[in-house]
CSV table of C-alpha atoms and ligand atoms in Angstrom, one decimal:
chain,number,residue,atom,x,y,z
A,1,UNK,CA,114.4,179.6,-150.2
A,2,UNK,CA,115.5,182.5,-148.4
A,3,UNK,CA,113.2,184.8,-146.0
A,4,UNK,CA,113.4,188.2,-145.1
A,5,UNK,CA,111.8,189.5,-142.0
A,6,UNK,CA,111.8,193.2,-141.4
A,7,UNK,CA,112.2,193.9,-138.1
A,8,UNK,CA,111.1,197.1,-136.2
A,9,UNK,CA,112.7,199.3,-133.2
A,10,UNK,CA,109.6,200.6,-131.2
A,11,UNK,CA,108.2,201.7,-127.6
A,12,UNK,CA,108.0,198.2,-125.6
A,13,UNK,CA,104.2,197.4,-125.8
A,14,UNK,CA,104.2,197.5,-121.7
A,15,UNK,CA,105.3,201.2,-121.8
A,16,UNK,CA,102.3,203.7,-121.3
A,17,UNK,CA,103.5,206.5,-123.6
A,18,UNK,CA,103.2,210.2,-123.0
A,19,UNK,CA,102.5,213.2,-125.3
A,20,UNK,CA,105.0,215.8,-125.4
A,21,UNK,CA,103.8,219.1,-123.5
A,22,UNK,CA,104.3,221.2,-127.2
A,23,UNK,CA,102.2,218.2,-128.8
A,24,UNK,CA,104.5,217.3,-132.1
A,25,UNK,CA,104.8,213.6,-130.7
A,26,UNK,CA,105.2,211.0,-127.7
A,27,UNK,CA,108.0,211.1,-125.6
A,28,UNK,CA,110.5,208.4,-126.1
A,29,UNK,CA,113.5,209.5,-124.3
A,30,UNK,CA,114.5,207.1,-121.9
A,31,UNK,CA,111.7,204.6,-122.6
A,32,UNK,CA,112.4,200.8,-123.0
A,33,UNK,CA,112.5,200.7,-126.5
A,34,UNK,CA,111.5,196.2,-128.2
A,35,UNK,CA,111.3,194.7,-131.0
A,36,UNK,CA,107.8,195.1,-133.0
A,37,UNK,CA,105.4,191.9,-131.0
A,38,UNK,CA,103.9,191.6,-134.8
A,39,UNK,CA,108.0,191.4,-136.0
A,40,UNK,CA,108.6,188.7,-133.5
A,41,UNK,CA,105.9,186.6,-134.7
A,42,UNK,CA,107.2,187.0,-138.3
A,43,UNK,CA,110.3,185.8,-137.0
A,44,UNK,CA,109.4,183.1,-135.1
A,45,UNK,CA,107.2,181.7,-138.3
A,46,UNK,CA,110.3,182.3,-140.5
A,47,UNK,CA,112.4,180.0,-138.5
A,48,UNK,CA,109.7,177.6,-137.9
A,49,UNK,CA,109.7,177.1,-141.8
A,50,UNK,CA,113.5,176.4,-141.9
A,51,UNK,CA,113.2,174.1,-138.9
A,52,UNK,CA,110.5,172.3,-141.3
A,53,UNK,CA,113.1,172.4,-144.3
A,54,UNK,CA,111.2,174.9,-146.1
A,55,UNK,CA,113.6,177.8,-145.9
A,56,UNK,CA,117.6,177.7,-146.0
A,57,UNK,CA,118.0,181.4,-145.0
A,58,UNK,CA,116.5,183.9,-142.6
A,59,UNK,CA,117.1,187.6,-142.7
A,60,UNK,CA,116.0,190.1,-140.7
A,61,UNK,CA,116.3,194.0,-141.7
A,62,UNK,CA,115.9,196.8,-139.6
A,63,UNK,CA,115.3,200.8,-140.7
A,64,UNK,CA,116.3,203.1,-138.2
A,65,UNK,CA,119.3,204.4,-136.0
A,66,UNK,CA,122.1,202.6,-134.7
A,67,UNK,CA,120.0,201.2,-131.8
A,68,UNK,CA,118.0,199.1,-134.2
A,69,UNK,CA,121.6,196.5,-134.7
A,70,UNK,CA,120.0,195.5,-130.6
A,71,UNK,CA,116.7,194.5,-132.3
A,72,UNK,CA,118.2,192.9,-135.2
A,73,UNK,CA,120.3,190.7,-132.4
A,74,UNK,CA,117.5,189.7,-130.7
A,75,UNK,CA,115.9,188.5,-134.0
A,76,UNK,CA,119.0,186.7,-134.3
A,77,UNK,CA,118.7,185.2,-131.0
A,78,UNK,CA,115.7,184.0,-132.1
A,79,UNK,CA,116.9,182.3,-135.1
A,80,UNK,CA,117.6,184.5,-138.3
A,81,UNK,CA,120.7,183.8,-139.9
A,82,UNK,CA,122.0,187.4,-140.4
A,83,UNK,CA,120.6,190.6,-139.9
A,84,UNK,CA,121.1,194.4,-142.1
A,85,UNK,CA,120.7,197.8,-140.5
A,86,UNK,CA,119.9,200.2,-143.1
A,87,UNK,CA,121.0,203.2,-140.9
A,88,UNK,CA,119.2,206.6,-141.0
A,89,UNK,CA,118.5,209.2,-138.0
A,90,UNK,CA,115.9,210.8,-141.2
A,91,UNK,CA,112.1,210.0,-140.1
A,92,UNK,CA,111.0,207.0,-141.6
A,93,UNK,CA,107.7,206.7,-142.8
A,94,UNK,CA,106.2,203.5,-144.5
A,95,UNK,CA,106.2,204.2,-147.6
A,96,UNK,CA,110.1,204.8,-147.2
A,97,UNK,CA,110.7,201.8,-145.4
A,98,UNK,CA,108.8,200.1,-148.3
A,99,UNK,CA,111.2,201.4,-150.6
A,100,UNK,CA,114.0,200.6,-149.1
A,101,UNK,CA,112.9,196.9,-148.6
A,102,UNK,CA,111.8,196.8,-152.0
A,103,UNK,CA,115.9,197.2,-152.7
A,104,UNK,CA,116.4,194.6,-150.2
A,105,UNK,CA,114.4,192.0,-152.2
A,106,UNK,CA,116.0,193.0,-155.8
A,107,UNK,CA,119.6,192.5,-153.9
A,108,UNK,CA,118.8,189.0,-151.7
A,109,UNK,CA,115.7,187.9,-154.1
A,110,UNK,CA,113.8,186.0,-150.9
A,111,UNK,CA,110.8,183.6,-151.7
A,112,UNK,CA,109.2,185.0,-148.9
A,113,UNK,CA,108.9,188.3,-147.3
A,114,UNK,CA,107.3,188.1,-143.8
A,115,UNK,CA,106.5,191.4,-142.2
A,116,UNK,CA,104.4,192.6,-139.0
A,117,UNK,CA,100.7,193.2,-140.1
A,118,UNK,CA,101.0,197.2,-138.6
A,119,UNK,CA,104.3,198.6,-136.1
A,120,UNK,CA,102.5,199.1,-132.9
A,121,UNK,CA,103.9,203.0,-132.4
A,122,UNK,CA,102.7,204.5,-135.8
A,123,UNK,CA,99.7,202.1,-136.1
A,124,UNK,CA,99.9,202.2,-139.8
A,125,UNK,CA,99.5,199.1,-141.1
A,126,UNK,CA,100.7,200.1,-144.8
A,127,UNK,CA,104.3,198.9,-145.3
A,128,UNK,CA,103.7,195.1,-146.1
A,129,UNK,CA,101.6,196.2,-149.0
A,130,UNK,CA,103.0,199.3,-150.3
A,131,UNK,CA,106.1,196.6,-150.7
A,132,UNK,CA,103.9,194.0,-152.5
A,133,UNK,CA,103.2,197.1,-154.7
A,134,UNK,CA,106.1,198.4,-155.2
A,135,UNK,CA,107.6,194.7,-155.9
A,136,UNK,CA,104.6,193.7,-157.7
A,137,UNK,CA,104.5,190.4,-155.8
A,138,UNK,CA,101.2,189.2,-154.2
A,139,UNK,CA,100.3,189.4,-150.6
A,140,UNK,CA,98.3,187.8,-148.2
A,141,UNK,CA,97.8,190.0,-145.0
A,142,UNK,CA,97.1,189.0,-141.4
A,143,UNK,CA,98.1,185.7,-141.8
A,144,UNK,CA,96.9,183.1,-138.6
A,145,UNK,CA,98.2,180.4,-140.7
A,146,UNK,CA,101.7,180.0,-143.2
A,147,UNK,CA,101.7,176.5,-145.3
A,148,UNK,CA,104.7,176.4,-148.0
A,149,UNK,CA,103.7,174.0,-150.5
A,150,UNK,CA,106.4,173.3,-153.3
A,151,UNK,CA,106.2,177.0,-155.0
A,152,UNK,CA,102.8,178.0,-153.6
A,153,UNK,CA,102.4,179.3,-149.8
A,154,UNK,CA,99.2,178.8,-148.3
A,155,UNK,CA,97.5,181.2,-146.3
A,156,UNK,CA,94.9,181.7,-143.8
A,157,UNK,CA,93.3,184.9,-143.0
A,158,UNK,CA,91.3,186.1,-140.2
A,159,UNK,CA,88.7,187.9,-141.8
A,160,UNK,CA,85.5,189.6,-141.2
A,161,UNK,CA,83.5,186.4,-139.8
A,162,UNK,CA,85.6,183.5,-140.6
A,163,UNK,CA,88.6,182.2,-142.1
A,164,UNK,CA,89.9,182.7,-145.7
A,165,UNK,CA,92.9,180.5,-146.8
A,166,UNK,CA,94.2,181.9,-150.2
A,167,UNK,CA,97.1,180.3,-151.9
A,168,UNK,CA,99.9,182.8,-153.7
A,169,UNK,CA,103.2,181.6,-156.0
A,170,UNK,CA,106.1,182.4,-154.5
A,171,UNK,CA,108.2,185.4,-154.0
A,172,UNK,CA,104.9,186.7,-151.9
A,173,UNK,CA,105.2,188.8,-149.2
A,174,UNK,CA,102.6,188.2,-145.9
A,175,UNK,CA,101.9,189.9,-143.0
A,176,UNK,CA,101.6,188.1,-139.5
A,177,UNK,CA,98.4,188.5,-136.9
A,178,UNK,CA,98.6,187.9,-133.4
A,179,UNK,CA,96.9,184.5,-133.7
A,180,UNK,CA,100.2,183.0,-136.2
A,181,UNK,CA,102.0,181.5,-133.6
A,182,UNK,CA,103.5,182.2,-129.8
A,183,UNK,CA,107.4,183.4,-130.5
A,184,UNK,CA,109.8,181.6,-128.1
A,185,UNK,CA,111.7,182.6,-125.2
A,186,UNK,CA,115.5,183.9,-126.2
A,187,UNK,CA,117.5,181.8,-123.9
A,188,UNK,CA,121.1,183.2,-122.9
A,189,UNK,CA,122.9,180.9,-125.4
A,190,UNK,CA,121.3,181.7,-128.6
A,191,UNK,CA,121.9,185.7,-127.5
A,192,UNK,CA,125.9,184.7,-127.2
A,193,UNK,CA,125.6,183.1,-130.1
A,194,UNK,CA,123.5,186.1,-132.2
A,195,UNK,CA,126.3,188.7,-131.2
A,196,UNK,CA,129.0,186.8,-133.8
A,197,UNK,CA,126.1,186.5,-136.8
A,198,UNK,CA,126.8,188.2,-140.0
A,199,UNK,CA,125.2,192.2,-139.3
A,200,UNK,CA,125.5,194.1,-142.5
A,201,UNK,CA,125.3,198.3,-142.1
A,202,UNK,CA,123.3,200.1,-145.1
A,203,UNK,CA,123.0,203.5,-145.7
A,204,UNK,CA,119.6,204.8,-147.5
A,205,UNK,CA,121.7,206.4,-150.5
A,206,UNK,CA,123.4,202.8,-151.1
A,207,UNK,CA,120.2,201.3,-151.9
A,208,UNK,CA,119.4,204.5,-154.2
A,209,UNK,CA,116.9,205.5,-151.8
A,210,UNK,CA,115.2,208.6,-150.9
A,211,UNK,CA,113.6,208.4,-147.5
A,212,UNK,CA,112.1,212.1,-147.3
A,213,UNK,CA,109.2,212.0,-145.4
A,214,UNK,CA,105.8,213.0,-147.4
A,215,UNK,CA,103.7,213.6,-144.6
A,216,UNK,CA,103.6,215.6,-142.2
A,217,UNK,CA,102.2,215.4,-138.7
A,218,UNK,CA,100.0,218.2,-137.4
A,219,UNK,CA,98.9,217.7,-133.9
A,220,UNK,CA,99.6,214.9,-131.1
A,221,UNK,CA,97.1,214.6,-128.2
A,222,UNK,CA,96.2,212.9,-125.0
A,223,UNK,CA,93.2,211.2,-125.5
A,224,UNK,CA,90.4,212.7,-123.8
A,225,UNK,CA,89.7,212.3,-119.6
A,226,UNK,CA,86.9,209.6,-119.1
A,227,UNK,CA,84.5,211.1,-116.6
A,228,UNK,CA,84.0,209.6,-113.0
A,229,UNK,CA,81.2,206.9,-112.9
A,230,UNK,CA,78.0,207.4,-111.1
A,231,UNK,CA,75.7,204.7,-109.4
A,232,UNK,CA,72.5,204.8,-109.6
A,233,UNK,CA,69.0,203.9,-107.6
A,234,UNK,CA,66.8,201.5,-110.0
A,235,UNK,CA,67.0,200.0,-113.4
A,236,UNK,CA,64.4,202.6,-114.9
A,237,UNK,CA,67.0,205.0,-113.7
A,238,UNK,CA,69.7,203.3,-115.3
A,239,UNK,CA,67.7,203.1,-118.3
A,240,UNK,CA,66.7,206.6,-118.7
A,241,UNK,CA,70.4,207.5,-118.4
A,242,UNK,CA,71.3,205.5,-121.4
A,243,UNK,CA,68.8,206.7,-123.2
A,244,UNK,CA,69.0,210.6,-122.6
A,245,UNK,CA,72.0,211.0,-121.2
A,246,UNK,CA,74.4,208.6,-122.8
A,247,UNK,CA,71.7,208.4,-125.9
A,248,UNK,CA,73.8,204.9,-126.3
A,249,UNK,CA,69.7,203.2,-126.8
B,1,LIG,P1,103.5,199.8,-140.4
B,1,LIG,O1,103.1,199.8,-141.8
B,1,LIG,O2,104.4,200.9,-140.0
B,1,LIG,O3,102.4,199.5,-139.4
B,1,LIG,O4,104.5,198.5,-140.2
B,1,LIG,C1,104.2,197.2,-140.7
B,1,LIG,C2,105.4,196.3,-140.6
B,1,LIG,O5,106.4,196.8,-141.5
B,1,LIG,C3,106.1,196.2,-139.3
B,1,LIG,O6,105.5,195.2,-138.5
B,1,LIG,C4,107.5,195.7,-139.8
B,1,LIG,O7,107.5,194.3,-140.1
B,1,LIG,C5,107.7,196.5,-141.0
B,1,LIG,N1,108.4,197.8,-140.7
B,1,LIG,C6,107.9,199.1,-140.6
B,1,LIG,N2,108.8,200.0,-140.3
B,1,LIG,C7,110.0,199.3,-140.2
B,1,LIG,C8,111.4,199.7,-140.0
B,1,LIG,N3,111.7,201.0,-139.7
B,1,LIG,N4,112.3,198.7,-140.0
B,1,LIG,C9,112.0,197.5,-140.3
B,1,LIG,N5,110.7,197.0,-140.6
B,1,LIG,C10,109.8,197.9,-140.5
């Protein structure tokens, strides 16, 4: 069974991102730019299933500029097999990048397609199941547990309360929560040995793709200043502030 594991370029989660002064976006020039944390954890999952014998392929896919081919290496240092750029400088948006993944999976036909539950720059959490859509294969989202038996996968998601484990026939696709698993260190070795993988170069058009984006985006803003905190005498004081001040009880 093969895997594929899209793979995102975005703003390094450490980064603390600032709005542009004529508010159309954040800046990103000259920020360190990492692999999706949600990505790496579908990575990581997808070679601990061909460590266990489940899987005989892992490939990761990237949408994006050139600079995405560092990301794909470094999901290659971590253990997929090859890696393909589909390479656009266009805006992508998710229903675009579901699109062109959903041309990914008619071309390589993987049993499983292992995404990030949301990309931690947009925030949108839609790709993973406008593809299940699009492919018209079921889905299991925000997976905290991945069990391949024979031609079912088993699936545990975190869900309001508890834990549901659902059980889908494979092709499926899933998305990975933070819970899934802790990705392993990239040791110096395995990135020598990622740089001579198999890295495949798409262009949008070749998969009959059009990656237009649909929506447009009015308005990015800081988030507003919090106020300076206060202290105060008494607990009836405190109280009284929550209550007509804060109106919080
Ligand atoms: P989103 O729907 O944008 O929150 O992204 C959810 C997941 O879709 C990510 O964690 C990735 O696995 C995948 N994804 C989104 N955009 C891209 C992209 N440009 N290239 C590769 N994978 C992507």
């Amino acid at each position: 069974m093969k895997i594929l594991v899209p793979v995102k370029r975005v703003v390094d989660y450490n980064v603390k991102v600032r709005v542009k002064s004529d508010g159309t976006g954040v800046d990103i020039a000259n920020v360190k730019m990492s692999m999706n944390p949600f990505d790496e954890i579908a990575v990581e999952e997808a070679v601990r299933l061909k460590e266990k014998g489940a899987a005989t392929e892992i490939i990761a896919v990237s949408c994006g500029d050139a600079k995405c081919q560092e990301t794909l290496r470094t999901a290659m240092a971590i253990g997929a097999d090859r890696g393909i750029l589909v390479e656009t400088t266009e805006e992508l948006q998710p229903l675009a990048v579901a699109k062109l993944l959903k041309a990914l999976v008619d071309k390589e036909q993987p049993g499983l397609i292992i995404l990030g539950k949301q990309a931690i720059d947009d925030d949108a959490n839609q790709t993973g199941q406008m593809l299940a859509a699009l492919a018209d294969l079921p889905q299991a989202t925000f997976a905290s547990k991945v069990e391949v038996a024979g031609d079912k996968v088993n699936v545990t998601r975190e869900v309001d309360g508890g834990l549901e484990t659902i059980s889908l026939s494979v092709p499926a696709v899933i998305t990975t929560d933070l819970r899934l698993n802790e990705p392993r260190y990239v040791t110096l070795p395995n990135i020598m040995k990622a740089k001579k993988k198999q890295l495949d170069t798409f262009k949008p058009e070749d998969l009959g793709v059009d990656v237009k984006p649909r929506l447009k985006t009015l308005k990015v803003s800081e988030p507003p200043k919090r106020g300076a905190g206060i202290k105060v005498p008494d607990v009836a004081t405190l109280v009284d502030k929550l209550k007509n001040e804060a109106k919080v009880i």
